[in-house]
Coordinates of C-alpha atoms in Angstrom, one line a residue:
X23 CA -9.9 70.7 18.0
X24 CA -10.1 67.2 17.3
X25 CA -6.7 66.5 16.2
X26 CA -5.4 68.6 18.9
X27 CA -7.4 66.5 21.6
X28 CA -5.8 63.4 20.0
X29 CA -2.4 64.5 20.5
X30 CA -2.9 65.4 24.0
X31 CA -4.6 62.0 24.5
X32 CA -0.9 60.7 23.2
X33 CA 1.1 63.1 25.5
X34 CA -1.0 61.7 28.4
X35 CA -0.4 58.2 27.4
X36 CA 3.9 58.4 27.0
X37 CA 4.0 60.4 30.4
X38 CA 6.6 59.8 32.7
X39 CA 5.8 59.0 36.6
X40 CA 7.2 62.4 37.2
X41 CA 4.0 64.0 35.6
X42 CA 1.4 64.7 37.9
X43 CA -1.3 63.9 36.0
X44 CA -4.0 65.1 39.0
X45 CA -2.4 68.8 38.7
X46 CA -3.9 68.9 35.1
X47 CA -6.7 71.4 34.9
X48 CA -9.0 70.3 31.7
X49 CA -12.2 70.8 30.2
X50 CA -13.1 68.6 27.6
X51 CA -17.0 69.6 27.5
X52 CA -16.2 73.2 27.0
X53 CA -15.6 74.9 24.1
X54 CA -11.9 75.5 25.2
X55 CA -9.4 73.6 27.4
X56 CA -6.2 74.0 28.9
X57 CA -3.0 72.3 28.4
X58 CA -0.9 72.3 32.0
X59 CA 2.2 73.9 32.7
X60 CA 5.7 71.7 32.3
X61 CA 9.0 72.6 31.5
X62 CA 9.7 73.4 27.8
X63 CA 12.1 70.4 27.7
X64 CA 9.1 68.3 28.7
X65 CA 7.0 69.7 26.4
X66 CA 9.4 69.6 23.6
X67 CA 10.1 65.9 24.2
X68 CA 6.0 65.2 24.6
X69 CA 4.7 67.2 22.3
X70 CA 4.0 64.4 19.9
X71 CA 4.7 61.0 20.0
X72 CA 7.3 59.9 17.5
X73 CA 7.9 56.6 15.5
X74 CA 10.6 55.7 18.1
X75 CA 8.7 56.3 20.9
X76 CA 5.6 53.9 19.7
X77 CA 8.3 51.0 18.4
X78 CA 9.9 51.4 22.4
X79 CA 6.1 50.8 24.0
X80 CA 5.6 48.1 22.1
X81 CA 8.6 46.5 22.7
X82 CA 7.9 46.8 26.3
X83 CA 4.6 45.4 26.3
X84 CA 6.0 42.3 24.6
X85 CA 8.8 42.2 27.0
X86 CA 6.8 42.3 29.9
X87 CA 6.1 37.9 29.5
X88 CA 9.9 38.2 29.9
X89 CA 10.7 39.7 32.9
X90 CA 11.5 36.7 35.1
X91 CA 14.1 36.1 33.2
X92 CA 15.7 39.2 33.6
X93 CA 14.1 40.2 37.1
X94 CA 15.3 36.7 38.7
X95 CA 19.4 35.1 38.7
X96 CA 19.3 31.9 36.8
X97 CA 20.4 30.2 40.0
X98 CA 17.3 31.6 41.9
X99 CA 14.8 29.8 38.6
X100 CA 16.9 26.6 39.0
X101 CA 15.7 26.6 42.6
X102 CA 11.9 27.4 42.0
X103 CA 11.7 25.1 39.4
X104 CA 13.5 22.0 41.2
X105 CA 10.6 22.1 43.5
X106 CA 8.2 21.3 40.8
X107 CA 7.3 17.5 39.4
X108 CA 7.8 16.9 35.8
X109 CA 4.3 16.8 34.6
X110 CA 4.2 20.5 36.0
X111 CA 7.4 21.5 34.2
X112 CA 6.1 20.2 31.2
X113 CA 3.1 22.8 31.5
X114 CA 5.5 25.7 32.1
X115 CA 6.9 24.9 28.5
X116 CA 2.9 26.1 27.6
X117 CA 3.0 29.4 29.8
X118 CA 5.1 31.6 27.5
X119 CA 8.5 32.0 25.3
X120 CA 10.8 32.8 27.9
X121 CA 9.7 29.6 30.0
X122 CA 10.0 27.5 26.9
X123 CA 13.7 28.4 26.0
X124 CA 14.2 27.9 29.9
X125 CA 13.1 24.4 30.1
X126 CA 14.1 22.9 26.4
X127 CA 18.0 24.0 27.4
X128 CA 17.7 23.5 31.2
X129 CA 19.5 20.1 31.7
X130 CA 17.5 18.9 34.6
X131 CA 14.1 18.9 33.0
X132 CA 15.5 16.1 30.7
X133 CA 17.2 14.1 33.9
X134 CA 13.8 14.7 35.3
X135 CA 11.9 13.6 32.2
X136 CA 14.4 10.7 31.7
X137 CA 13.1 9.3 34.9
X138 CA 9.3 10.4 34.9
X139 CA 8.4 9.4 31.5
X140 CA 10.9 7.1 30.0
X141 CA 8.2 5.6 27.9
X142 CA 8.5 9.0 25.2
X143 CA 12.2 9.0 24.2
X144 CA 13.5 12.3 24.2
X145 CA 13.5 13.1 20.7
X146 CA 10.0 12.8 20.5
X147 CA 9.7 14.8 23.6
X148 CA 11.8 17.6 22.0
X149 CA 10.3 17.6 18.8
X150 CA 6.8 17.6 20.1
X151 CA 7.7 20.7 22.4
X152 CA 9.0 22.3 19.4
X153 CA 6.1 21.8 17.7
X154 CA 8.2 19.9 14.5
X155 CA 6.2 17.0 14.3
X156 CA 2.5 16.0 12.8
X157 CA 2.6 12.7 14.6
X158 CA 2.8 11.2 18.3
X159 CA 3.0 7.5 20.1
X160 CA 2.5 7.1 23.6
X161 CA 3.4 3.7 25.1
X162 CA 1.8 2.9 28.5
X163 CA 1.5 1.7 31.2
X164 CA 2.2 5.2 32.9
X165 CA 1.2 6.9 36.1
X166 CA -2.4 8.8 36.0
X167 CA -0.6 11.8 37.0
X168 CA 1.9 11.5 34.0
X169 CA -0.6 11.0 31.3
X170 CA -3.2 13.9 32.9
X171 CA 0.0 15.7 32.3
X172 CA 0.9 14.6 28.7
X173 CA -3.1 15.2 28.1
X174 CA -3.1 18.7 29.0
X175 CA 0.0 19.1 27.1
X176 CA -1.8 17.9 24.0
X177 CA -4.7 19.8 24.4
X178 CA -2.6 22.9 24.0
X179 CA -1.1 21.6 20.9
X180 CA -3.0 22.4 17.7
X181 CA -0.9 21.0 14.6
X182 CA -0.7 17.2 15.6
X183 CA -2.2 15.4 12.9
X184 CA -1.9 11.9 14.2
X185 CA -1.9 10.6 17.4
X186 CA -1.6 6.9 18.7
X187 CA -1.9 5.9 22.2
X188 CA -0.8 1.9 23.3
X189 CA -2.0 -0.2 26.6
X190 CA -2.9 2.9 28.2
X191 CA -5.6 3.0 31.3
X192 CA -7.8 6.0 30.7
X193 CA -9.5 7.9 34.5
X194 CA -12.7 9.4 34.1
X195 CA -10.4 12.9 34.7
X196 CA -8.4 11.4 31.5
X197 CA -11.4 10.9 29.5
X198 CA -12.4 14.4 29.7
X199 CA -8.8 15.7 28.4
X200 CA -8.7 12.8 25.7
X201 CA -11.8 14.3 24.0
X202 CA -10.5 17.8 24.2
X203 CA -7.3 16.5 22.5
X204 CA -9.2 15.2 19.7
X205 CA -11.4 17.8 19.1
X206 CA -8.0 19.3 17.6
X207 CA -9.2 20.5 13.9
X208 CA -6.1 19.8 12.8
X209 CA -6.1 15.6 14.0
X210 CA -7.2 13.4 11.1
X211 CA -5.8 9.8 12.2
X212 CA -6.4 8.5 16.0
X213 CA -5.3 4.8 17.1
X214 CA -6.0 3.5 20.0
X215 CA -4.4 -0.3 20.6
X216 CA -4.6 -2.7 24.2
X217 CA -6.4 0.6 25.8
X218 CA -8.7 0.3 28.9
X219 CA -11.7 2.5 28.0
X220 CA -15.3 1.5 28.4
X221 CA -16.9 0.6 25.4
X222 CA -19.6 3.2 25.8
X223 CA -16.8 5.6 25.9
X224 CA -15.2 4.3 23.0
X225 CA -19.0 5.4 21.3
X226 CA -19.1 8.6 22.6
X227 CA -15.8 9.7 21.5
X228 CA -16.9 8.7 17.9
X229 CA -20.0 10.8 18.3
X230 CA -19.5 13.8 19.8
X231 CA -15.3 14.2 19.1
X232 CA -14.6 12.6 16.0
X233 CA -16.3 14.6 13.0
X234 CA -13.1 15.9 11.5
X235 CA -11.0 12.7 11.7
X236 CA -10.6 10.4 8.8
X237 CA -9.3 7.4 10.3
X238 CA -10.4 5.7 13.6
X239 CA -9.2 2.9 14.9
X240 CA -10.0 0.9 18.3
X241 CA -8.4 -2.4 18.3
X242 CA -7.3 -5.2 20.7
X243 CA -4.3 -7.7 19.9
X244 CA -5.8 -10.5 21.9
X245 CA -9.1 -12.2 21.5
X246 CA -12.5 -10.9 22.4
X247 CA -15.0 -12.5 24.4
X248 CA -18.0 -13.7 22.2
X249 CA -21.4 -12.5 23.5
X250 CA -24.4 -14.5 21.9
X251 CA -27.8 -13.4 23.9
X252 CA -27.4 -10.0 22.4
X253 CA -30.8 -8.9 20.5
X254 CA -31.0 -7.6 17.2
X255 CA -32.2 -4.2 17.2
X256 CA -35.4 -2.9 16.2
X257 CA -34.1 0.7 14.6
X258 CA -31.3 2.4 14.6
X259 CA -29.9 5.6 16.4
X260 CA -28.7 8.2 14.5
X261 CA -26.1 10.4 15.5
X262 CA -26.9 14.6 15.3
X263 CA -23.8 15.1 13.4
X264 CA -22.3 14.1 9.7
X265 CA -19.2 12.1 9.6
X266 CA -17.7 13.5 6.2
X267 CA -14.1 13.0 6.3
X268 CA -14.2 9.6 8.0
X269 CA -12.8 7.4 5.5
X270 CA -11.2 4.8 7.7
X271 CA -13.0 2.6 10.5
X272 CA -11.8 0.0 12.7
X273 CA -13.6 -1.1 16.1
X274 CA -12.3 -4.1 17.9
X275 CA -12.5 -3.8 21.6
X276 CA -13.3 -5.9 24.6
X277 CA -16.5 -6.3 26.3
X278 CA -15.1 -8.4 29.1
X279 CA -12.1 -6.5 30.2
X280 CA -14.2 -5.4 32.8
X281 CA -16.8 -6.4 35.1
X282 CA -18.6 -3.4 34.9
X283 CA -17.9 -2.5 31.2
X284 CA -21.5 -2.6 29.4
X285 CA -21.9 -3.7 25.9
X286 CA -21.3 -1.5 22.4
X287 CA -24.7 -0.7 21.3
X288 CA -25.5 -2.0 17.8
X289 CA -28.1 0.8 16.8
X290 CA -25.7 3.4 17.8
X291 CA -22.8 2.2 15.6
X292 CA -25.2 1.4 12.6
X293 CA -26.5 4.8 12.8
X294 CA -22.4 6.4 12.9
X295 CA -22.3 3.7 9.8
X296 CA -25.1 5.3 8.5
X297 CA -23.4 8.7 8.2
X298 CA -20.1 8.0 7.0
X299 CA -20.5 9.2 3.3
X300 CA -17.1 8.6 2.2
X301 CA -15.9 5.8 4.3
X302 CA -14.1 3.3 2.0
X303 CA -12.6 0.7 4.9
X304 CA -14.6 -1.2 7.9
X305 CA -12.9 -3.4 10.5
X306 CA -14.9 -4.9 12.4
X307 CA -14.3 -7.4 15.7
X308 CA -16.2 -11.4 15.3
X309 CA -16.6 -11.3 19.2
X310 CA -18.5 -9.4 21.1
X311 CA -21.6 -8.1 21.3
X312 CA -22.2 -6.0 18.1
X313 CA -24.7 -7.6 15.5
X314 CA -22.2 -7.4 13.0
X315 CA -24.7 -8.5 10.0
X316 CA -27.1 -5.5 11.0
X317 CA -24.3 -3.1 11.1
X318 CA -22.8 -4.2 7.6
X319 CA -26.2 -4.2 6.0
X320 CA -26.8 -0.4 6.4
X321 CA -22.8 0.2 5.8
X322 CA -23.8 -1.3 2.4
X323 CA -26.8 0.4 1.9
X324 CA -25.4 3.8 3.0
X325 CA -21.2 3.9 2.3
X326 CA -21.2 3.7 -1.4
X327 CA -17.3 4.3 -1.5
X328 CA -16.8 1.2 0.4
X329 CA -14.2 -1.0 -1.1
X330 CA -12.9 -3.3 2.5
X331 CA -15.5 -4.8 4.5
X332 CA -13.7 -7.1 7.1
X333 CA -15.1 -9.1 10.3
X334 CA -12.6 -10.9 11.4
X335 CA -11.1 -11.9 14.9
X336 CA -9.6 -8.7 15.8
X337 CA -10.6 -7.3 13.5
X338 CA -7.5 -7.7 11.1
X339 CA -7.6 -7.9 7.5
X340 CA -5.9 -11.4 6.7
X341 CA -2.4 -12.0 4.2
X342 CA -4.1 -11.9 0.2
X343 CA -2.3 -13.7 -2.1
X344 CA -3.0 -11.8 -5.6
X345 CA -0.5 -8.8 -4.6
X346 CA -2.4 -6.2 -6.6
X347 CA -5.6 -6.5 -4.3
X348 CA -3.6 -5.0 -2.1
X349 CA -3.1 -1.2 -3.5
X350 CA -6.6 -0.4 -3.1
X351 CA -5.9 3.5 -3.4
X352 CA -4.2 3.2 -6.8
X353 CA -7.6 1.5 -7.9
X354 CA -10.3 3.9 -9.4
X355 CA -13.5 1.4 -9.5
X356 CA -16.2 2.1 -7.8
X357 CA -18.0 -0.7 -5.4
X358 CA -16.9 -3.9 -2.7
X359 CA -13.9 -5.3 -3.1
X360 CA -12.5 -7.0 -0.5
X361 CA -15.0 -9.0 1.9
X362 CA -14.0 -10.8 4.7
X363 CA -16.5 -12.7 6.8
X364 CA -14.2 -15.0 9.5
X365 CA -14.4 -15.5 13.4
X366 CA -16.1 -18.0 15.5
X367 CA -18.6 -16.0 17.0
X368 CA -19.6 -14.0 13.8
X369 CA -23.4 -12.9 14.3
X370 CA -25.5 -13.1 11.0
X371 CA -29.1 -14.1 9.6
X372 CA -29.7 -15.2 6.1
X373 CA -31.0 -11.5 4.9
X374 CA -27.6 -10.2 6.3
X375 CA -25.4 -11.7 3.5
X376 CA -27.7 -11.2 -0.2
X377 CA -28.1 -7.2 0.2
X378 CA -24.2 -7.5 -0.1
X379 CA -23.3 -9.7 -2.9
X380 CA -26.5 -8.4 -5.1
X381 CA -24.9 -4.8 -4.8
X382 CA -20.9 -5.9 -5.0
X383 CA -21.3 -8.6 -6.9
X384 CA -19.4 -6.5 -10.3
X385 CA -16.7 -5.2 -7.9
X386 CA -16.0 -8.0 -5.8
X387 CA -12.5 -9.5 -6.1
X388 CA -12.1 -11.3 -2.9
X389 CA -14.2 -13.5 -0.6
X390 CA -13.2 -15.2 2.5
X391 CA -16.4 -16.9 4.3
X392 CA -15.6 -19.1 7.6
X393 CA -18.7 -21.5 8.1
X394 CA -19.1 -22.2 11.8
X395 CA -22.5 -24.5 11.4
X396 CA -25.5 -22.2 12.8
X397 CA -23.9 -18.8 10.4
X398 CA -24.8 -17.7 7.1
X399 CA -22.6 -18.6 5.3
X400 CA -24.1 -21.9 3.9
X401 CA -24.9 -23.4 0.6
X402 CA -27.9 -20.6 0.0
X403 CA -25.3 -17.6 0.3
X404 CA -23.0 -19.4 -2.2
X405 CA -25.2 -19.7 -4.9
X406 CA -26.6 -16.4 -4.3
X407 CA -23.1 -15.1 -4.9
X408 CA -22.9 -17.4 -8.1
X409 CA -26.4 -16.3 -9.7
X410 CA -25.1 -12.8 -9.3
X411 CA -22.2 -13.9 -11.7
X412 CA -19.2 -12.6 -9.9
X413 CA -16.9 -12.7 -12.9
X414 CA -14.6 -10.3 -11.3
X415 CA -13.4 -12.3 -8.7
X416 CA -10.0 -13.4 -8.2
X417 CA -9.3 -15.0 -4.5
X418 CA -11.7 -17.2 -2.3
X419 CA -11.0 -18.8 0.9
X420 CA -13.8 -21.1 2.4
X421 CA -13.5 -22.5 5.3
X422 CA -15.4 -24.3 8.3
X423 CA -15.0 -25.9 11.5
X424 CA -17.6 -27.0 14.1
X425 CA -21.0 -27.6 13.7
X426 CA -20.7 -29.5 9.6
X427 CA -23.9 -31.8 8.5
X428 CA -23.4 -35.8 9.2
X429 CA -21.7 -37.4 6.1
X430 CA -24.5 -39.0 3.4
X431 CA -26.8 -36.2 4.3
X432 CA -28.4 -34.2 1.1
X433 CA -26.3 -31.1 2.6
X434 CA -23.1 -32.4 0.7
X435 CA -24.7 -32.2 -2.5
X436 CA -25.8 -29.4 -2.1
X437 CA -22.6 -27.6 -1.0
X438 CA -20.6 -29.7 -4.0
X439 CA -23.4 -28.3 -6.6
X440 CA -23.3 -24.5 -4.7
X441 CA -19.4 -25.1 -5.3
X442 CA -19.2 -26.2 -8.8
X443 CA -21.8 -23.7 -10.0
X444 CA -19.6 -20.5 -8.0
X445 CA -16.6 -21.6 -9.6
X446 CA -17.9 -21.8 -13.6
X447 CA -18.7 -18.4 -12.8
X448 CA -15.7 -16.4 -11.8
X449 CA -13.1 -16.7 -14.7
X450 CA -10.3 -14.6 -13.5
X451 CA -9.9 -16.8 -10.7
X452 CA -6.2 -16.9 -9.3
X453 CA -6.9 -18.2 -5.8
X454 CA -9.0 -21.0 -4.1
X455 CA -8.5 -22.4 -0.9
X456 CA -11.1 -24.7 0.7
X457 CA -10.5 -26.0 4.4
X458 CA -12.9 -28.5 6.0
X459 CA -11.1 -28.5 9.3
X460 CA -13.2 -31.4 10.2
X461 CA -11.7 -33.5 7.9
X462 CA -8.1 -32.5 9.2
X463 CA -8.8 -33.6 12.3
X464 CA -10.2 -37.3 11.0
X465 CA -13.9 -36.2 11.9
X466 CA -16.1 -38.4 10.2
X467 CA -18.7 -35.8 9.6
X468 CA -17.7 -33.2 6.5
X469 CA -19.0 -30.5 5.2
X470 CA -17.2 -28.5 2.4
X471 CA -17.3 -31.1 -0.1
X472 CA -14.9 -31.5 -3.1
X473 CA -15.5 -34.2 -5.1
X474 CA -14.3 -35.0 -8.9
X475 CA -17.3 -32.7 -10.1
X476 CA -15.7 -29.8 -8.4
X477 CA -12.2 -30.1 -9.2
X478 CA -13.2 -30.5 -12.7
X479 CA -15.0 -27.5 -12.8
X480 CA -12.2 -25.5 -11.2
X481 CA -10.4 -27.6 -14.3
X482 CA -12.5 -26.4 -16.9
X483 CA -13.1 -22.6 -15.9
X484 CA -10.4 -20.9 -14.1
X485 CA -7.7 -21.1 -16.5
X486 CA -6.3 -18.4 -14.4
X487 CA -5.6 -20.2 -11.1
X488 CA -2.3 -20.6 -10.1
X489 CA -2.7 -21.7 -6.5
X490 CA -5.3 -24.3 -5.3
X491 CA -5.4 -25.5 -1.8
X492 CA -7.7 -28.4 -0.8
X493 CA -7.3 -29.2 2.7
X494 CA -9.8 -31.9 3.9
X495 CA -11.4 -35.4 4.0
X496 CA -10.3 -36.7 0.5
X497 CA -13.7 -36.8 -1.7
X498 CA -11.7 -37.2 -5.2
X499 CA -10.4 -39.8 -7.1
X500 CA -7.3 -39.9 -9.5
X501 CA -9.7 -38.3 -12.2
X502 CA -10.9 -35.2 -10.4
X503 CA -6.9 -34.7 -9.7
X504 CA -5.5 -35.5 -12.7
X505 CA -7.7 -33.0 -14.9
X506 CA -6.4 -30.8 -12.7
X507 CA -3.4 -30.8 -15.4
X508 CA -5.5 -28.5 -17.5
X509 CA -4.6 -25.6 -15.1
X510 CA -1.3 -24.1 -17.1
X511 CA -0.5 -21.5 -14.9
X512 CA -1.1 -24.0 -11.7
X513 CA 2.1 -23.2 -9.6
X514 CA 1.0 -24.2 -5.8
X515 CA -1.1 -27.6 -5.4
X516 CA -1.6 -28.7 -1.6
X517 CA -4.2 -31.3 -1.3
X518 CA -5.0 -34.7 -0.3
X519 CA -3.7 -37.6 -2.6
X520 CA -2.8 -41.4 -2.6
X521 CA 1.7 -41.6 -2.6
X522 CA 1.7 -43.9 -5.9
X523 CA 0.0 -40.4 -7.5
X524 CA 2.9 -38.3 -6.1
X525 CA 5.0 -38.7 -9.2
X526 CA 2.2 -39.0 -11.9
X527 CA 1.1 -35.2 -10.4
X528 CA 4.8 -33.6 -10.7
X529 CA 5.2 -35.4 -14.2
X530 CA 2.0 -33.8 -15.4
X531 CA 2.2 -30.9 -14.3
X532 CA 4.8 -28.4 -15.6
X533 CA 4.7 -25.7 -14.0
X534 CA 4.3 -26.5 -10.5
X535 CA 6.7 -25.0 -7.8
X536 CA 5.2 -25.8 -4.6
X537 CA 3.8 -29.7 -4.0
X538 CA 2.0 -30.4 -0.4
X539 CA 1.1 -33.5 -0.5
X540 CA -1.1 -33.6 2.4
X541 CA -2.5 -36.9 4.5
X542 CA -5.6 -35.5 6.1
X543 CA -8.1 -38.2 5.7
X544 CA -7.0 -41.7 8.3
X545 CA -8.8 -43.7 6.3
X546 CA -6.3 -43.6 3.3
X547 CA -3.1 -44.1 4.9
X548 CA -3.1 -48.0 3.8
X549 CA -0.6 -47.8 1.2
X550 CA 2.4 -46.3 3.4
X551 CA 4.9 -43.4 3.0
X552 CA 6.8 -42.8 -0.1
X553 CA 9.9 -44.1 -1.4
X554 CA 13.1 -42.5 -0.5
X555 CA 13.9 -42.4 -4.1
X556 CA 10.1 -41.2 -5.6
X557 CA 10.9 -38.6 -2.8
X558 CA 14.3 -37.7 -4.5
X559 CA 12.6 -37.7 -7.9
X560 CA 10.0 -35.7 -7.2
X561 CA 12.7 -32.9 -6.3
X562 CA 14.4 -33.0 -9.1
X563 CA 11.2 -32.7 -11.3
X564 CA 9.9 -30.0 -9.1
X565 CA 13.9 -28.1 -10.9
X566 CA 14.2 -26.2 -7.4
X567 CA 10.6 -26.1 -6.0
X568 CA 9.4 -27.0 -2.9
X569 CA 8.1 -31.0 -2.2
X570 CA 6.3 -31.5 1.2
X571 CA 5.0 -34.7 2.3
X572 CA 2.8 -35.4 5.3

């Protein structure tokens, strides 16, 4: 009775509008029910429904989506669909197959999209219609309407894998679709570069829309506004959720690009910091408001895959020198390797810059430290970094500009001993560049101070170095330079020197390629310019290199 109910069920379902199904006289509580009358034809063709007549149903159910192509004259869809703005034909492609083929081979939608949106070439257009590509760029400026459009497009799209957006001008309406477009599971990098979004925004993206990705980046290419009555906080607010893939960070953005934009709060972005497992590189801007020291610290303390930690203007990572530094991936050793500490408005306290060289101290490789006077990067943070013994190290910079101690003050020798005693500690050295730029521009006050003791040391212990750049009031005399001619592998020299020593250094010095011999100090200028024909000499000693002369 069962089966036989089933089968009827089927009849009932593959009838014809001929049937009428109210004429039908059945019981299906009793016992017994009655099948109606139909011709035997009918009942022949209904009894059962056969394989042919299931694969025909479904292929009208799945035909049904289709029916405006076949319902209305492809003159009558040109029409309809002229009316409509490109940001609304660009939806259509979304609503089902037969719309899609419509618009990707309708030549209008590309005159249309030629003139809406010439910022996406058409290419990229097509591919990302297609769905054949992981990535996508989108240039502004563009109209609100466009990129709502373009927003909504992405949100529908679930296999991009990258997305970068340039000078683009996010609504409050665009906000709302740019974190449902990033909430794709499938999105592991995001770029944003020259984009107006508040910087509280810029947070909550990172918070609530982020989890998944692995790289993050929110940069500016100009310079931001330094903010210096911003407080240290007094804890730090953690975020509900677990950043585990994030393994790339970069935040540089603007906190003056608007009036009413309101500062990037430092406890937030400590506590994001303070869930990032697996991050292994930090960007982060000089300017601004962020307390960079207090969000380092507990990157430090809570990021042990860390290997770049960069706070720099912009937040870019500057040129290295020793080319293998560079393939950081390729590298399998655990710990810092790359620290950066640069910018003029660079917010740090003493108990900022220890916690990081007593942990990365094995690791480290290289150090850049920019010394703007009321920092922390002073003679106590260098020889913290020298107690620790960073023999791995193999590129400094040190630098400084405004705010130096007056010349004969104890503070030079202390910064010459802080120097001497870094240097007889790192033995792999390849790379040292000190720049007083007070001493470039004839201040009289100075403050990185290389003296005889110093170059001697550099002499003496980094047999390694092959590139030494000394830029500065001149502090040495011809025996600090000259023992420089232990250095065998010394192949770039740019420093400060008296012209009669000009030859002397080439002589002595075999394998140097590149000689700047620079004039930064006014107060040794007395012996003039050299020779035309030391000039040619030191050429042709130099067998091809490079001889500049200030």
């Amino acid at each position: 009775m069962a089966l036989l109910k089933r089968v009827y069920n089927n009849i009932l379902s593959s009838w014809d509008n001929d049937v009428n199904l109210q004429s039908m006289n059945m019981t299906t509580n009793s016992k017994y029910f009655t099948i109606p009358k139909f011709s035997k034809p009918l009942l022949l063709r209904y009894r059962y429904p056969s394989r042919r007549n299931v694969q025909l149903e479904k292929e009208k159910h799945s035909l049904s989506a289709t029916r405006i192509n076949s319902e209305l004259p492809y003159d009558i869809l040109c029409l309809i669909f002229e009316h409509l703005d490109f940001s609304d034909l660009l939806q259509c492609t979304c609503v089902c197959q037969a719309w899609y083929n419509f618009m990707i081979y309708w030549p209008v939608f590309w005159q249309k999209h030629a003139k809406d949106m010439p910022q996406i070439p058409q290419s990229t257009l097509n591919s990302l219609i297609r769905r054949q590509t992981n990535s996508f760029q989108l240039d502004g400026p563009i109209p609100f309407d466009v990129l709502h459009a373009v927003l909504l497009f992405l949100a529908d799209i679930q296999s991009l894998k990258a997305l970068h957006f340039n000078r683009l001008i996010l609504a409050e309406s665009n906000i709302f679709l740019m974190e449902k477009v990033i909430r794709s599971p499938a999105l592991k990098q995001l770029e944003f570069l020259d984009c107006s979004i508040p910087n509280t925004t810029v947070i909550q993206l990172i918070l609530e829309s982020c989890q998944h990705l692995a790289h993050i980046s929110f940069s500016q290419s100009h310079d931001t506004a330094p903010c210096y009555n911003s407080e240290r906080p007094t804890k730090i607010t953690f975020p509900n959720v677990e950043f585990s893939f994030l393994t790339y960070l970069k935040l540089s953005v603007d906190n003056y690009m608007h009036t009413d934009n309101e500062e990037i709060p430092t406890d937030r972005l400590a506590g994001i910091l303070c869930r990032c497992p697996q991050l292994i590189h930090l960007f982060l801007d000089s300017g601004g408001s962020i307390d960079q020291g207090f969000c380092i610290r507990n990157a430090i303390k809570y990021c042990p895959q860390l290997k770049n930690l960069v706070v720099s203007n912009k937040a870019v990572m500057p040129t290295t020198i020793v080319s293998d530094i560079k393939q950081d991936e390729s590298m399998v050793k655990r710990g810092l390797r790359r620290l950066v500490l640069t910018g003029g408005a660079i917010k740090w306290q003493a108990e900022d810059v220890a916690p990081i060289f007593k942990k990365a101290h094995k690791s480290l490789e290289l150090f850049y430290a920019h010394y703007i006077g009321f920092g922390a990067i002073g003679p106590h943070s260098l020889y913290k970094l020298a107690s620790y013994r960073t023999s791995n190290l193999r590129e400094i910079r040190l630098s400084t500009e405004t705010g130096a101690r007056k010349n004969g003050s104890s503070a030079e020798v202390t910064i010459t001993k802080a120097l001497a005693y870094l240097f007889a500690g790192c033995p792999l050295l390849e790379v040292i560049s000190i720049i007083d730029t007070l001493g470039i521009k004839y201040n009289p006050f100075s403050y990185l101070y290389v003296d005889d003791h110093v170059l001697t040391t550099i002499a003496g212990h980094c047999r390694l170095l092959h590139h030494l750049q000394v830029m500065g009031r001149r502090h040495h005399t011809d025996t600090g330079l000259f023992g420089l001619a232990k250095l065998a592998r010394l192949t770039y020299l740019e420093i400060d020197m008296e012209r009669k020593n000009v030859l002397p250094v080439v002589e002595r010095f075999p394998s140097l390629q590149y000689l700047h011999v620079r004039n930064d100090d006014i107060l040794y200028q007395m012996n003039g310019p050299i020779s035309k024909d030391d000039h040619q000499t030191a050429d042709k000693l130099l067998r091809g290199g490079t001889f500049v002369i200030d």
